[in-house]
Coordinates of C-alpha atoms and ligand atoms in Angstrom, one line a residue:
X143 CA -4.3 30.6 -24.8
X144 CA -5.5 29.5 -21.4
X145 CA -8.3 27.1 -20.8
X146 CA -10.6 26.3 -17.9
X147 CA -9.5 23.6 -15.5
X148 CA -11.9 21.0 -17.0
X149 CA -10.1 21.4 -20.3
X150 CA -6.7 21.5 -18.7
X151 CA -7.3 18.1 -17.1
X152 CA -7.4 16.7 -20.6
X153 CA -5.2 19.0 -22.6
X154 CA -2.8 20.5 -20.0
X155 CA 0.8 19.6 -19.7
X156 CA 2.2 18.1 -22.9
X157 CA -0.8 17.1 -25.0
X158 CA -0.4 14.0 -27.1
X159 CA 2.7 13.2 -29.2
X160 CA 3.9 15.6 -31.9
X161 CA 5.9 13.0 -33.9
X162 CA 3.1 10.6 -34.6
X163 CA -0.1 12.5 -33.7
X164 CA -1.0 10.0 -31.0
X165 CA -3.6 11.6 -28.8
X166 CA -2.0 10.1 -25.7
X167 CA 1.6 10.7 -24.5
X168 CA 3.4 7.4 -25.3
X169 CA 5.0 5.4 -22.6
X170 CA 8.7 6.0 -23.2
X171 CA 9.9 2.8 -21.7
X172 CA 13.6 3.5 -21.9
X173 CA 16.4 4.0 -19.4
X174 CA 18.7 5.9 -21.8
X175 CA 19.0 7.9 -25.0
X176 CA 21.4 7.8 -27.9
X177 CA 24.0 10.7 -28.0
X178 CA 25.1 11.5 -31.6
X179 CA 28.5 12.5 -30.4
X180 CA 30.3 13.4 -27.3
X181 CA 28.4 16.0 -25.4
X182 CA 25.5 16.1 -28.0
X183 CA 22.2 14.7 -27.0
X184 CA 18.5 15.2 -27.7
X185 CA 17.9 16.9 -24.4
X186 CA 17.2 13.5 -22.8
X187 CA 20.1 11.6 -21.2
X188 CA 19.0 9.1 -18.6
X189 CA 15.5 8.3 -17.3
X190 CA 16.2 9.0 -13.7
X191 CA 17.1 12.5 -14.7
X192 CA 14.3 12.9 -17.2
X193 CA 11.8 10.9 -19.2
X194 CA 9.3 12.3 -21.7
X195 CA 6.3 10.5 -20.2
X196 CA 7.2 11.6 -16.7
X197 CA 7.9 15.1 -18.0
X198 CA 4.4 15.3 -19.5
X199 CA 2.9 14.5 -16.1
X200 CA 5.2 16.9 -14.4
X201 CA 4.1 19.7 -16.7
X202 CA 0.5 18.7 -16.2
X203 CA 0.6 18.9 -12.4
X204 CA 2.3 22.3 -12.7
X205 CA -0.4 23.6 -15.0
X206 CA -3.2 22.3 -12.9
X207 CA -1.8 23.8 -9.7
X208 CA -1.0 27.1 -11.3
X209 CA 2.7 26.5 -10.8
X210 CA 5.7 26.8 -13.1
X211 CA 7.4 23.6 -12.2
X212 CA 6.3 20.0 -11.5
X213 CA 8.0 16.9 -10.3
X214 CA 6.8 13.3 -10.2
X215 CA 7.9 10.6 -7.8
X216 CA 7.5 6.9 -7.1
X217 CA 5.2 7.6 -4.2
X218 CA 3.7 10.4 -2.2
X219 CA 6.3 9.6 0.5
X220 CA 9.2 9.8 -2.1
X221 CA 7.9 13.3 -2.9
X222 CA 7.7 14.2 0.8
X223 CA 11.2 12.7 1.3
X224 CA 12.6 14.9 -1.5
X225 CA 10.9 18.0 -0.2
X226 CA 12.0 17.4 3.4
X227 CA 15.6 17.0 2.0
X228 CA 15.6 20.8 1.4
X229 CA 16.2 21.2 5.1
X230 CA 19.2 20.4 7.3
X231 CA 20.1 19.6 10.9
X232 CA 18.9 22.3 13.3
X233 CA 16.0 23.5 11.1
X234 CA 12.6 23.4 12.6
X235 CA 9.3 22.6 10.8
X236 CA 5.9 23.5 12.1
X237 CA 3.5 20.6 11.2
X238 CA -0.3 20.2 11.3
X239 CA -1.5 18.1 14.2
X240 CA -3.4 15.7 12.1
X241 CA -1.3 14.6 9.1
X242 CA -0.9 11.5 7.2
X243 CA 0.7 8.8 9.4
X244 CA 3.5 8.2 7.0
X245 CA 4.4 11.9 6.9
X246 CA 4.7 11.8 10.7
X247 CA 6.8 8.6 10.5
X248 CA 9.3 10.0 8.1
X249 CA 9.7 13.2 10.1
X250 CA 10.0 11.4 13.4
X251 CA 11.9 8.2 12.4
X252 CA 14.0 9.4 9.5
X253 CA 14.6 13.1 9.6
X254 CA 14.6 13.7 13.4
X255 CA 17.5 11.4 14.0
X256 CA 19.4 13.5 11.4
X257 CA 18.8 16.6 13.4
X258 CA 15.7 18.0 11.8
X259 CA 13.2 19.2 14.4
X260 CA 9.4 19.5 14.2
X261 CA 6.7 21.0 16.3
X262 CA 3.2 19.7 16.1
X263 CA 0.6 22.5 16.0
X264 CA -3.1 22.7 15.6
X265 CA -2.8 24.7 12.4
X266 CA -6.5 25.2 12.1
X267 CA -5.8 27.8 14.8
X268 CA -3.8 30.4 12.9
X269 CA -2.7 32.2 16.1
X270 CA -1.0 29.0 17.3
X271 CA 1.0 28.8 14.0
X272 CA 2.2 32.4 14.4
X273 CA 3.2 31.7 18.1
X274 CA 5.2 28.6 17.1
X275 CA 7.5 30.4 14.6
X276 CA 11.0 30.9 16.0
X277 CA 14.4 31.8 14.5
X278 CA 15.1 28.1 13.6
X279 CA 11.8 27.7 11.8
X280 CA 12.3 27.0 8.1
X281 CA 8.9 25.8 6.9
X282 CA 5.2 25.3 7.8
X283 CA 3.9 22.0 6.6
X284 CA 0.1 21.6 6.5
X285 CA -2.6 19.3 5.2
X286 CA -6.0 20.7 4.7
X287 CA -8.5 19.2 5.1
X288 CA -6.2 17.1 7.4
X289 CA -6.1 13.4 7.8
X290 CA -8.1 11.8 9.3
X291 CA -10.2 14.4 11.2
X292 CA -10.7 16.7 8.2
X293 CA -9.8 19.9 10.2
X294 CA -9.4 22.9 7.9
X295 CA -6.4 25.3 7.9
X296 CA -6.7 28.7 6.4
X297 CA -4.1 28.5 3.6
X298 CA -3.9 32.2 2.8
X299 CA -3.7 33.2 6.5
X300 CA -0.8 30.7 7.1
X301 CA 0.8 31.8 3.9
X302 CA 0.9 35.4 5.2
X303 CA 2.5 34.2 8.5
X304 CA 5.1 32.2 6.4
X305 CA 5.8 35.2 4.1
X306 CA 6.4 37.6 7.1
X307 CA 8.6 35.1 8.8
X308 CA 10.4 34.3 5.5
X309 CA 9.7 30.5 5.8
X310 CA 8.3 28.1 3.3
X311 CA 4.7 27.0 3.3
X312 CA 4.3 23.4 2.1
X313 CA 0.7 22.1 1.5
X314 CA -0.2 18.5 1.1
X315 CA -3.2 18.8 -1.3
X316 CA -3.9 15.1 -1.7
X317 CA -7.5 15.3 -0.2
X318 CA -8.9 18.0 -2.5
X319 CA -6.6 17.9 -5.6
X320 CA -6.2 21.0 -7.8
X321 CA -9.7 20.5 -9.1
X322 CA -11.0 21.7 -5.8
X323 CA -8.1 23.7 -4.2
X324 CA -5.0 25.4 -5.6
X325 CA -2.7 26.3 -2.6
X326 CA 0.0 28.0 -4.8
X327 CA -2.6 30.6 -5.8
X328 CA -3.3 31.2 -2.1
X329 CA 0.3 31.9 -1.3
X330 CA 1.8 28.4 -0.7
X331 CA 5.4 27.8 -1.9
X332 CA 5.2 24.1 -2.5
X333 CA 2.2 21.9 -3.0
X334 CA 2.6 18.1 -2.9
X335 CA 0.4 15.1 -3.5
X336 CA 0.0 11.4 -3.1
X337 CA -1.0 10.8 -6.8
X338 CA -2.0 7.4 -5.6
X339 CA -5.3 8.8 -4.4
X340 CA -7.7 11.0 -6.4
X341 CA -5.2 12.0 -9.2
X342 CA -4.6 8.4 -10.3
X343 CA -8.1 7.7 -9.1
X344 CA -8.4 4.0 -9.7
X345 CA -6.4 2.4 -6.9
X346 CA -4.0 0.9 -9.4
X347 CA -0.7 2.8 -9.0
X348 CA 1.5 4.5 -6.3
X349 CA 2.8 7.9 -7.2
X350 CA 3.7 11.4 -5.8
X351 CA 3.7 14.8 -7.3
X352 CA 5.1 18.3 -6.4
X353 CA 4.3 21.7 -8.0
X354 CA 5.9 25.1 -7.3
X355 CA 6.7 28.5 -8.8
X356 CA 10.1 29.6 -7.4
X357 CA 12.9 28.8 -9.9
X358 CA 15.7 28.5 -7.3
X359 CA 13.7 26.2 -5.2
X360 CA 12.7 24.2 -8.3
X361 CA 16.3 23.9 -9.3
X362 CA 17.2 22.5 -5.9
X363 CA 14.2 20.0 -6.0
X364 CA 15.1 18.8 -9.5
X365 CA 18.7 18.2 -8.2
X366 CA 17.3 16.3 -5.2
X367 CA 14.9 14.3 -7.3
X368 CA 17.8 13.1 -9.5
X369 CA 20.2 12.7 -6.6
X370 CA 17.9 10.7 -4.4
X371 CA 16.3 8.9 -7.3
X372 CA 12.7 8.2 -6.2
X373 CA 11.3 9.0 -9.6
X374 CA 8.0 7.8 -11.1
X375 CA 8.3 5.1 -13.9
X376 CA 7.1 5.9 -17.4
X377 CA 4.2 3.4 -17.1
X378 CA 3.0 4.8 -13.8
X379 CA 3.3 8.3 -15.2
X380 CA 1.0 7.3 -18.1
X381 CA -1.5 5.9 -15.6
X382 CA -1.6 9.1 -13.6
X383 CA -2.0 11.2 -16.7
X384 CA -4.9 8.9 -17.8
X385 CA -6.4 9.2 -14.3
X386 CA -6.2 13.0 -14.3
X387 CA -8.3 13.2 -17.6
X388 CA -11.4 12.1 -15.6
X389 CA -10.6 13.9 -12.4
X390 CA -13.3 16.5 -12.8
X391 CA -16.2 14.2 -13.4
X392 CA -15.0 11.9 -10.7
X393 CA -14.6 14.6 -8.1
X394 CA -18.0 16.0 -8.9
X395 CA -19.6 12.6 -8.1
X396 CA -17.3 11.9 -5.2
X397 CA -18.3 15.2 -3.5
X398 CA -22.0 14.9 -4.3
X399 CA -22.0 11.3 -2.8
X400 CA -20.0 12.4 0.3
X401 CA -22.2 15.4 1.0
X402 CA -25.3 13.3 0.8
X403 CA -23.8 10.5 3.0
X404 CA -22.4 13.0 5.6
X405 CA -25.9 14.6 6.0
X406 CA -27.5 11.1 6.2
X407 CA -25.0 10.0 8.9
X408 CA -25.6 13.2 10.9
X409 CA -29.4 12.7 10.8
X410 CA -29.3 8.9 11.1
X411 CA -29.1 8.6 14.9
X412 CA -26.3 6.1 14.5
X413 CA -23.3 8.4 15.1
X414 CA -21.8 10.3 18.0
X415 CA -19.8 12.6 15.6
X416 CA -19.3 13.2 11.9
X417 CA -16.3 15.0 10.6
X418 CA -16.9 16.6 7.2
X419 CA -16.1 20.2 6.2
X420 CA -19.1 20.2 3.9
X421 CA -21.5 20.2 6.9
X422 CA -22.6 23.7 7.9
X423 CA -22.1 22.6 11.5
X424 CA -18.5 21.7 10.9
X425 CA -15.9 24.1 12.5
X426 CA -14.0 24.2 9.2
X427 CA -17.0 24.9 7.0
X428 CA -16.5 28.7 6.4
X429 CA -12.8 28.5 5.7
X430 CA -13.2 25.5 3.4
X431 CA -15.9 27.3 1.5
X432 CA -13.7 30.4 1.1
X433 CA -10.6 28.6 -0.1
X434 CA -11.8 25.6 -2.0
X435 CA -14.4 24.7 -4.7
X436 CA -15.7 21.8 -2.6
X437 CA -15.3 19.9 0.7
X438 CA -13.9 16.7 -0.9
X439 CA -15.1 13.2 -0.3
X440 CA -13.4 12.1 2.9
X441 CA -15.7 11.6 5.9
X442 CA -14.7 10.4 9.4
X443 CA -17.2 9.4 12.0
X444 CA -17.7 7.7 15.4
X445 CA -20.6 5.4 16.0
X446 CA -22.6 5.6 19.1
X447 CA -21.5 3.2 21.9
X448 CA -24.3 0.7 21.3
X449 CA -22.6 -0.2 18.0
X450 CA -19.5 -2.4 17.8
X451 CA -17.2 -0.7 15.3
X452 CA -15.3 -4.0 14.7
X453 CA -18.5 -5.7 13.7
X454 CA -19.4 -2.7 11.5
X455 CA -16.2 -3.2 9.4
X456 CA -16.9 -6.9 9.2
X457 CA -20.5 -6.4 8.1
X458 CA -19.9 -4.2 5.1
X459 CA -20.7 -5.8 1.8
X460 CA -20.2 -3.1 -1.0
X461 CA -17.8 -0.9 0.8
X462 CA -14.3 -2.4 1.2
X463 CA -12.1 -2.3 4.3
X464 CA -8.7 -1.2 3.0
X465 CA -5.9 1.3 3.4
X466 CA -5.8 4.2 0.9
X467 CA -8.4 6.6 -0.4
X468 CA -9.4 8.5 -3.5
X469 CA -10.2 5.7 -5.8
X470 CA -13.5 5.2 -7.6
X471 CA -14.5 2.5 -5.1
X472 CA -15.6 3.3 -1.6
X473 CA -13.1 2.3 1.1
X474 CA -13.2 2.5 4.8
X475 CA -10.3 2.3 7.2
X476 CA -9.6 2.2 10.9
X477 CA -7.0 5.0 11.4
X478 CA -5.9 3.9 14.9
X479 CA -4.7 0.5 13.6
X480 CA -4.1 1.3 9.9
X481 CA -3.2 4.6 8.4
X482 CA -2.2 6.3 11.7
X483 CA -0.8 3.3 13.6
X484 CA 2.7 4.9 13.4
X485 CA 1.5 7.8 15.5
X486 CA 2.0 7.1 19.2
X487 CA -1.3 6.2 21.1
X488 CA -1.1 9.2 23.4
X489 CA -0.7 11.7 20.5
X490 CA -3.6 9.9 18.7
X491 CA -5.9 10.2 21.7
X492 CA -5.0 13.9 22.3
X493 CA -5.7 14.8 18.7
X494 CA -9.0 12.9 18.5
X495 CA -7.9 9.8 16.5
X496 CA -9.8 7.6 19.0
X497 CA -10.0 3.8 18.5
X498 CA -13.6 4.1 17.5
X499 CA -12.9 6.5 14.6
X500 CA -13.9 5.3 11.2
X501 CA -12.6 7.0 8.0
X502 CA -14.6 6.7 4.9
X503 CA -13.3 7.4 1.4
X504 CA -16.6 7.9 -0.5
X505 CA -16.4 6.4 -3.9
X506 CA -18.5 7.1 -7.0
X507 CA -20.9 4.1 -6.8
X508 CA -24.7 4.8 -6.6
X509 CA -25.2 6.7 -3.4
X510 CA -28.3 4.8 -2.3
X511 CA -26.4 1.5 -2.5
X512 CA -23.7 3.1 -0.3
X513 CA -26.2 4.3 2.3
X514 CA -28.0 0.9 2.3
X515 CA -24.7 -0.8 2.9
X516 CA -23.8 1.6 5.8
X517 CA -27.2 1.1 7.3
X518 CA -27.2 -2.7 7.3
X519 CA -23.6 -2.8 8.5
X520 CA -24.4 -0.5 11.4
X521 CA -27.8 -2.1 12.3
X522 CA -26.2 -5.6 12.4
X523 CA -23.3 -4.2 14.5
X524 CA -25.7 -3.3 17.4
X525 CA -24.3 -4.7 20.6
X526 CA -26.6 -7.4 21.9
X527 CA -28.1 -7.8 18.4
X528 CA -27.7 -10.9 16.4
X529 CA -24.5 -10.0 14.5
Ligands
LIG292 C1 -1.4 8.5 1.0 C2 -1.0 9.8 1.5 C3 0.4 10.2 1.5 C4 1.5 9.2 1.1 O1 1.4 8.9 -0.3 P1 1.9 7.4 -0.8 O2 1.6 7.6 -2.3 O3 1.1 6.4 -0.1 O4 3.4 7.3 -0.6 C5 0.7 11.5 1.8 N1 -0.3 12.3 2.2 C6 -1.6 12.0 2.2 C7 -2.6 13.0 2.7 C8 -2.0 10.7 1.9 O5 -3.2 10.4 1.9

């Protein structure tokens, strides 16, 4: 029997504990498992290789993404490291031009010295993706909406290019989660997440997740997961499972708040530019509407010149200045010096990650309180004012 997504969030994966009837999957805090005799075990041998709490989460993310296989890692970057380890020297990856700073860093500083090559492409322009594919290309790696400018890439269109060229399509689905967007169903081969963000949802744990359908590729990824060893602990697996139970209600509120705030910002007279794919005026609006069930809750904006963005950050009272996103609490960050500092300044400027850019992870607080906080922080940041 198959259930709607809102039921799967709570009952998907491995639901509860068969032995005791516990409604929650227990935290199997064990490194190893007794073998009754040589070569005979319970199916569990060693917790890097497999752990029942982690396995419950791995099955859950597979179910939610419409995949057959799931894997859980100690961080989003551990997941990305393992996925990138599918490739070898000489292989080329096509990569979205605005991606998470850490993804760029591991490509540029860890894998490039080992011979892996990458080409940065504005994947929102599908023709540019097709043009970049050559005989060494092994994968297309996209984020949509991308970080931090929320540009939208047409997943199905890029999947078609990938299929024709016989290369993998890898999608970082952190910003929308399977509640709003399911890339595997649109033709992607591998979907990955920083579970640290909306899936965990409470800014209390670091984790990474992968889901996919191809059995051969899954076998290789399980091998790499065990061989590299960046697995998620039983306790953190439990926290992410718990977070996912409320993903639906949280995302609904996140999106409603973000939509309202993006519209308010656009009409406020305070900003030069608002980036949010839920705005009809946004270049990604139509594609986002076609491929996702909502635009998410990340907004980026640039204040007009008469406001000092440094003072804005300082003046906020309810909204917190911090790295990360996707938690119940609203966070703002300064991509140029924080999340995207590892991207060279010239590339940042070229791709629009200007020094004045503010990224806002809209939380689930009362939306009027959030707007009031933004307004007072901007007003008191007026240059020549009394901030
Ligand atoms: C945070 C983030 C990552 C990295 O995940 P960690 O859990 O911090 O290692 C990757 N991609 C995106 C889009 C992110 O926001």
